[in-house]
Coordinates of C-alpha atoms in Angstrom, one line a residue:
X1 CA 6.6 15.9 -26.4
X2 CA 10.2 15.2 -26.7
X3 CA 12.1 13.5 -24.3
X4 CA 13.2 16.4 -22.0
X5 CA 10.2 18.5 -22.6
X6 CA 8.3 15.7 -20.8
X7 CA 10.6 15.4 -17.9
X8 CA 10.6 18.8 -17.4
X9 CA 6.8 18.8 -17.8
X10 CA 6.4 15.9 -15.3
X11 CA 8.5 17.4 -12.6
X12 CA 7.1 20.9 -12.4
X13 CA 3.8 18.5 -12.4
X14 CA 5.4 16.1 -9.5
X15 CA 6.3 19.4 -7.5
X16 CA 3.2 20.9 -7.9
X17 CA 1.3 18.3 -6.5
X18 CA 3.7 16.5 -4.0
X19 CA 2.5 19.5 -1.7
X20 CA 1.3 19.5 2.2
X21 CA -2.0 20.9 0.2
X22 CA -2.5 17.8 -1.2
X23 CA -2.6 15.9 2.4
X24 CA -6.4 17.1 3.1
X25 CA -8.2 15.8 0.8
X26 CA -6.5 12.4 -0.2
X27 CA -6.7 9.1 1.6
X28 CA -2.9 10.2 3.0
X29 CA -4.7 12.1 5.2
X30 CA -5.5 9.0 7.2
X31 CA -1.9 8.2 8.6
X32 CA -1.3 11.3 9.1
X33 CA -3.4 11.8 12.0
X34 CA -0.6 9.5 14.2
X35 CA 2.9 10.1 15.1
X36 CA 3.9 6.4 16.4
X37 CA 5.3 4.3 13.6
X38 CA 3.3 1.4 14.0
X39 CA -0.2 3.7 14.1
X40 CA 0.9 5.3 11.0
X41 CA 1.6 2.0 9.4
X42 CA -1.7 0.2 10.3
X43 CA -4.0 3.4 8.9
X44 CA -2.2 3.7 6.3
X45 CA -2.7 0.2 5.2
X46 CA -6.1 0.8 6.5
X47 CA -6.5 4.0 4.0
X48 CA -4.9 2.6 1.2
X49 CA -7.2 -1.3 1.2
X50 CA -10.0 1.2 1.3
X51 CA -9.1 3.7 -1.4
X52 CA -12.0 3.1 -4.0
X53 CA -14.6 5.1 -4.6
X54 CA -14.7 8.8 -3.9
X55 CA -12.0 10.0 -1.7
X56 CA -14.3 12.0 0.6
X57 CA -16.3 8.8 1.5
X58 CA -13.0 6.6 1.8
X59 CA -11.6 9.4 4.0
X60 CA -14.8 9.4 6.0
X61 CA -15.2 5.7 6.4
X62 CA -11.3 5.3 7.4
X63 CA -11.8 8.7 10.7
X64 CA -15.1 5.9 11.1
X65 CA -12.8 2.9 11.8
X66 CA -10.4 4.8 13.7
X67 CA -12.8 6.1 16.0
X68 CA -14.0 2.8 16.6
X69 CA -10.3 2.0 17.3
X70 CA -10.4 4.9 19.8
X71 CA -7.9 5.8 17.5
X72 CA -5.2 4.6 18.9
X73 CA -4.9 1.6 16.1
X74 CA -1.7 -0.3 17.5
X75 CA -2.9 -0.6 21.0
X76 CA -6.4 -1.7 19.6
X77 CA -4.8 -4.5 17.7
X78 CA -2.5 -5.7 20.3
X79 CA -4.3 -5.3 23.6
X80 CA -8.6 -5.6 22.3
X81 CA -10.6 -7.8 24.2
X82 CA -13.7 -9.4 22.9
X83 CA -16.0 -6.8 23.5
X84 CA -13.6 -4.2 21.7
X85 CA -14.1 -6.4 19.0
X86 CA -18.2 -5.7 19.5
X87 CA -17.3 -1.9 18.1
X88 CA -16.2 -2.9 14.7
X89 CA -19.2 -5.4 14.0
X90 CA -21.2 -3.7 11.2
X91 CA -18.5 -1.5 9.7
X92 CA -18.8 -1.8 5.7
X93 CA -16.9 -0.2 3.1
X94 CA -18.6 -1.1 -0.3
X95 CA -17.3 -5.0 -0.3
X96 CA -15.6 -4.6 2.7
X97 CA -16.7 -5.8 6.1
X98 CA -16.8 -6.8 9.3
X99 CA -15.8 -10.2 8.6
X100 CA -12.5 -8.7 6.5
X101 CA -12.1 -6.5 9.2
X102 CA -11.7 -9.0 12.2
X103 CA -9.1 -10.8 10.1
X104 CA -7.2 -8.0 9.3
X105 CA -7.2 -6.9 13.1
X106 CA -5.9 -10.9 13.6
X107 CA -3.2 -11.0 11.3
X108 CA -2.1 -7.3 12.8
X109 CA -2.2 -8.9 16.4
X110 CA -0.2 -11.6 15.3
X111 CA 2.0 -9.8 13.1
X112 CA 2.9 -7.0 15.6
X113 CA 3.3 -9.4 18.5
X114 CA 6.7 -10.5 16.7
X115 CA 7.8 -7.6 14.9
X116 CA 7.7 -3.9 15.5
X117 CA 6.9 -3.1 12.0
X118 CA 5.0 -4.0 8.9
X119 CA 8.1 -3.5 6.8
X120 CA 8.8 -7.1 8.1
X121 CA 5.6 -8.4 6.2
X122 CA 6.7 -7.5 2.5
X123 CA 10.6 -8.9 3.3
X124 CA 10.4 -12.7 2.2
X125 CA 14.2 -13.5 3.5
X126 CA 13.3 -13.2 7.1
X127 CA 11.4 -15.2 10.2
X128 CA 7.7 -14.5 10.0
X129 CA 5.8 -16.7 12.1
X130 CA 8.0 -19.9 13.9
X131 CA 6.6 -23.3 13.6
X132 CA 3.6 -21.8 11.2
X133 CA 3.4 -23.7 7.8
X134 CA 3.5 -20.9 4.9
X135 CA 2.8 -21.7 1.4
X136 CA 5.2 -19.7 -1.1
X137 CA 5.4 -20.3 -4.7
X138 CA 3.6 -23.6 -4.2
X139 CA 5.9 -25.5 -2.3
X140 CA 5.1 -25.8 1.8
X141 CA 8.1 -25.1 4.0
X142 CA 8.8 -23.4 7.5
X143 CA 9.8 -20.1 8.2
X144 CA 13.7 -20.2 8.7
X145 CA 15.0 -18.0 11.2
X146 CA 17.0 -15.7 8.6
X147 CA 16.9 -12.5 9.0
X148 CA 17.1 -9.8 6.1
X149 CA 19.3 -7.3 6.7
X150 CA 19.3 -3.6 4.5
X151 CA 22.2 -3.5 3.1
X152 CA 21.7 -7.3 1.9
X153 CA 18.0 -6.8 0.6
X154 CA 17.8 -8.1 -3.1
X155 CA 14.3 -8.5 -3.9
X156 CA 11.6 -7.0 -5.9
X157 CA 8.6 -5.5 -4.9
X158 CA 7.3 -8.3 -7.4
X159 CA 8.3 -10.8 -4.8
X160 CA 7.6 -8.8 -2.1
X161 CA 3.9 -8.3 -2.8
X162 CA 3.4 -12.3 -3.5
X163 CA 5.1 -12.7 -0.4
X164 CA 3.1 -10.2 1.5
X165 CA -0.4 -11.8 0.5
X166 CA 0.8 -15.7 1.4
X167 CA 2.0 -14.2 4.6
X168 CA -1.1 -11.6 5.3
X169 CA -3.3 -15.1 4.8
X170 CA -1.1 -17.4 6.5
X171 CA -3.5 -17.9 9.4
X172 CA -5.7 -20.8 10.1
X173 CA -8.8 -19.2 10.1
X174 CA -8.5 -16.5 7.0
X175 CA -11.9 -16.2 5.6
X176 CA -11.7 -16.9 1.4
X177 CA -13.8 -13.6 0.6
X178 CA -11.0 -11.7 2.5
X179 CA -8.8 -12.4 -0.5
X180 CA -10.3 -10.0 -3.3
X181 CA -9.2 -7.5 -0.7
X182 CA -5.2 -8.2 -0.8
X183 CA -4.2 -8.5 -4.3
X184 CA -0.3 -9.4 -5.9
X185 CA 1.4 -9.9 -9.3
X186 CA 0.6 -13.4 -9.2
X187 CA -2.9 -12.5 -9.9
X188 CA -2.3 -10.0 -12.5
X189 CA -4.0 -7.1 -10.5
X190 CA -1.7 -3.6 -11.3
X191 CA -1.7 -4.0 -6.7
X192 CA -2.7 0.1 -6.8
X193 CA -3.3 -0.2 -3.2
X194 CA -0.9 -2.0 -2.1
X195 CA 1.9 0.3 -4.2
X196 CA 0.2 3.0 -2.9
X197 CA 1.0 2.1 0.4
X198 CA 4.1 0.8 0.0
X199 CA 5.2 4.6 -1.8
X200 CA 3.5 6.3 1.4
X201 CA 5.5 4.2 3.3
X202 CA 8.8 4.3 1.6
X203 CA 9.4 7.5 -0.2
X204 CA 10.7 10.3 1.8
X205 CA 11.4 13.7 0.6
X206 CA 11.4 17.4 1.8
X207 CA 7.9 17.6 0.7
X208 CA 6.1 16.0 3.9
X209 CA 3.0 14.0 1.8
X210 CA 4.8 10.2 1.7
X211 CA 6.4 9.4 5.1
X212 CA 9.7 7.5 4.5
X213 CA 9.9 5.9 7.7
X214 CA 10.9 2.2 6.2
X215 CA 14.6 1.9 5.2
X216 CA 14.9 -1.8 3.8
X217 CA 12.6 -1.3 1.0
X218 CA 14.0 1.3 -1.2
X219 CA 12.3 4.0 -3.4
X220 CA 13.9 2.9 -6.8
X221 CA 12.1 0.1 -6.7
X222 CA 8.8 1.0 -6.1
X223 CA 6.1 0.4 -8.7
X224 CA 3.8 2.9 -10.0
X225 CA 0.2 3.0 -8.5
X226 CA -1.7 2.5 -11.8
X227 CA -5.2 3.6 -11.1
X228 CA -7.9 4.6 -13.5
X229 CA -6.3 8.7 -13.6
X230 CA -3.1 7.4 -14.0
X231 CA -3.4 5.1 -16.4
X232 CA -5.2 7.3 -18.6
X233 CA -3.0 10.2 -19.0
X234 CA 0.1 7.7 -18.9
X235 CA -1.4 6.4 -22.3
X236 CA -2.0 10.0 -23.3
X237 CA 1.6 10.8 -23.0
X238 CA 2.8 7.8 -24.6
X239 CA 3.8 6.3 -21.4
X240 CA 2.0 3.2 -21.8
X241 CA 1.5 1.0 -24.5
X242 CA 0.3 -1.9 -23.2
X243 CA -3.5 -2.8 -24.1
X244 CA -4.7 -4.2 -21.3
X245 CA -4.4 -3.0 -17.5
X246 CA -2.5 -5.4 -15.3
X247 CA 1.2 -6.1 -13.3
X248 CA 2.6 -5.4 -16.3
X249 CA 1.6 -1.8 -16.9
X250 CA 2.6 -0.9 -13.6
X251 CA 5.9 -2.1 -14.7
X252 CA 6.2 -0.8 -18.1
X253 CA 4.9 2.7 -16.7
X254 CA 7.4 2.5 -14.2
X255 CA 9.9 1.5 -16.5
X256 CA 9.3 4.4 -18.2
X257 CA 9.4 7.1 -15.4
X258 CA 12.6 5.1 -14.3
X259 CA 14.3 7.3 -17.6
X260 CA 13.3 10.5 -15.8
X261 CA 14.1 9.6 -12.2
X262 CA 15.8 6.3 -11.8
X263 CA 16.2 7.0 -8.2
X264 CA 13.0 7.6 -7.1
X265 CA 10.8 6.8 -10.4
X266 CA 7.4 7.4 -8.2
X267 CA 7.4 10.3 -7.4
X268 CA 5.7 11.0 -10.8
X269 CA 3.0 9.2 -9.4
X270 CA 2.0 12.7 -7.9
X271 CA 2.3 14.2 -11.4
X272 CA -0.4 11.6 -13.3
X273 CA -2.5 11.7 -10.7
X274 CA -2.7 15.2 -10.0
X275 CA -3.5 15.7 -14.2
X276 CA -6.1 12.8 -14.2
X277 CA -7.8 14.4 -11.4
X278 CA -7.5 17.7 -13.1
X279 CA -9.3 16.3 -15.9
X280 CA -7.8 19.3 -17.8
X281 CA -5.1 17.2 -19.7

């Protein structure tokens, strides 16, 4: 396709499928189910670490959680007692357990007990936890009280996602099989998740599928959630060229949809997705 053919294509796509329709049967669902920020920001992170496998399972094993949570997933985290703890033991999610569980529900505890969001988490120019040693890019310093204001934010989702994951395991007691479950750039995993999340969280349009309700981080400089349906039809179209799958296809993809949209380059996410899943392209 030439170049505007395939712009056009791709938004008619994006429209189509950036839809309220779409909301029932993807992991999205999940975080819908809340209107408080912070309960729609803990199962959406929820949805999106557990987005593998068939989405009616993930979407089953996420209302399983929840309930367990009597869905109320911020007051769980900040107010559980030990034997609200009890309720979670034995919850599993292909690789994912109890154990990962517990230490997700400790980080959110801690996390929420300073800040009011998890916006907060991904912003590396900021206080995160006083007088807690945090490893970043190899060198071990202390949290200075600076605080990262909107309009000053210069950082790239790169840097935010290796921030996020020396942050999310910046707590004594972080079990080491926990870590397969939070990926980053550093690692050279395409963070599907995590983008995922991030674009639920970040994106906001007339639509009503992503939720928009962070402000520092900013939809231009999202990165593309490269997953298997996604890659594959981005490679059909001649959007990727990359061999391999890693960071660096998310960024060339996104690099690419940036010449279509450079405002909001993933919202074509919905488009690639929605044609992999198709499986008629």
């Amino acid at each position: 396709m030439q170049f505007l053919e395939l712009k056009n294509f791709l938004d008619r796509k994006a429209e189509q499928y950036n839809h309220p329709d779409f909301i029932a049967n993807d992991p999205v669902c999940i975080p819908h189910l809340f209107d408080k920020k912070q309960d729609i920001e803990i199962a959406g992170f929820f949805a999106a670490v557990l987005a593998w496998g068939q989405r009616k399972t993930i979407i089953s094993k996420c209302r399983d959680l929840l309930n367990r949570m009597d869905n109320a997933p911020y007051d769980f985290v900040l107010n559980h007692n030990d034997n609200d703890l009890k309720r979670l033991l034995h919850f599993k999610h292909r690789t994912f357990n109890d154990t990962d569980l517990l230490y997700f529900i400790s980080f959110f505890n801690m996390h929420y007990s300073r800040f009011d969001s998890l916006e907060q988490a991904f912003l590396p120019k900021q206080e995160v936890v006083p007088d807690v040693c945090i490893k970043v890019a190899e060198v071990v310093t202390y949290a200075a009280p600076e605080v990262c204001l909107a309009g000053q934010l210069q950082v790239s989702i790169e840097q935010s996602l290796n921030y996020f994951r020396q942050y999310f395991f910046s707590l004594d007691d972080f079990p080491h099989r926990t870590k397969k479950h939070i990926s980053s750039p550093q690692q050279k995993s395409t963070c599907k998740r995590l983008n995922m999340f991030l674009r639920w969280m970040v994106r906001a349009d007339h639509n009503g599928v992503d939720f928009g309700i962070w402000d520092r981080l900013k939809p231009k400089d999202l990165i593309c959630p490269c997953d298997v349906h996604v890659d594959r039809v981005g490679r059909l179209l001649g959007l990727i060229n990359r061999k391999q799958t890693d960071w660096l296809t998310a960024v060339e993809l996104t690099a690419r949809l940036k010449e279509f949209d450079p405002s909001d380059p993933v919202k074509y996410d919905f488009a690639l997705f929605g044609l992999g899943v198709e499986k008629t392209f």
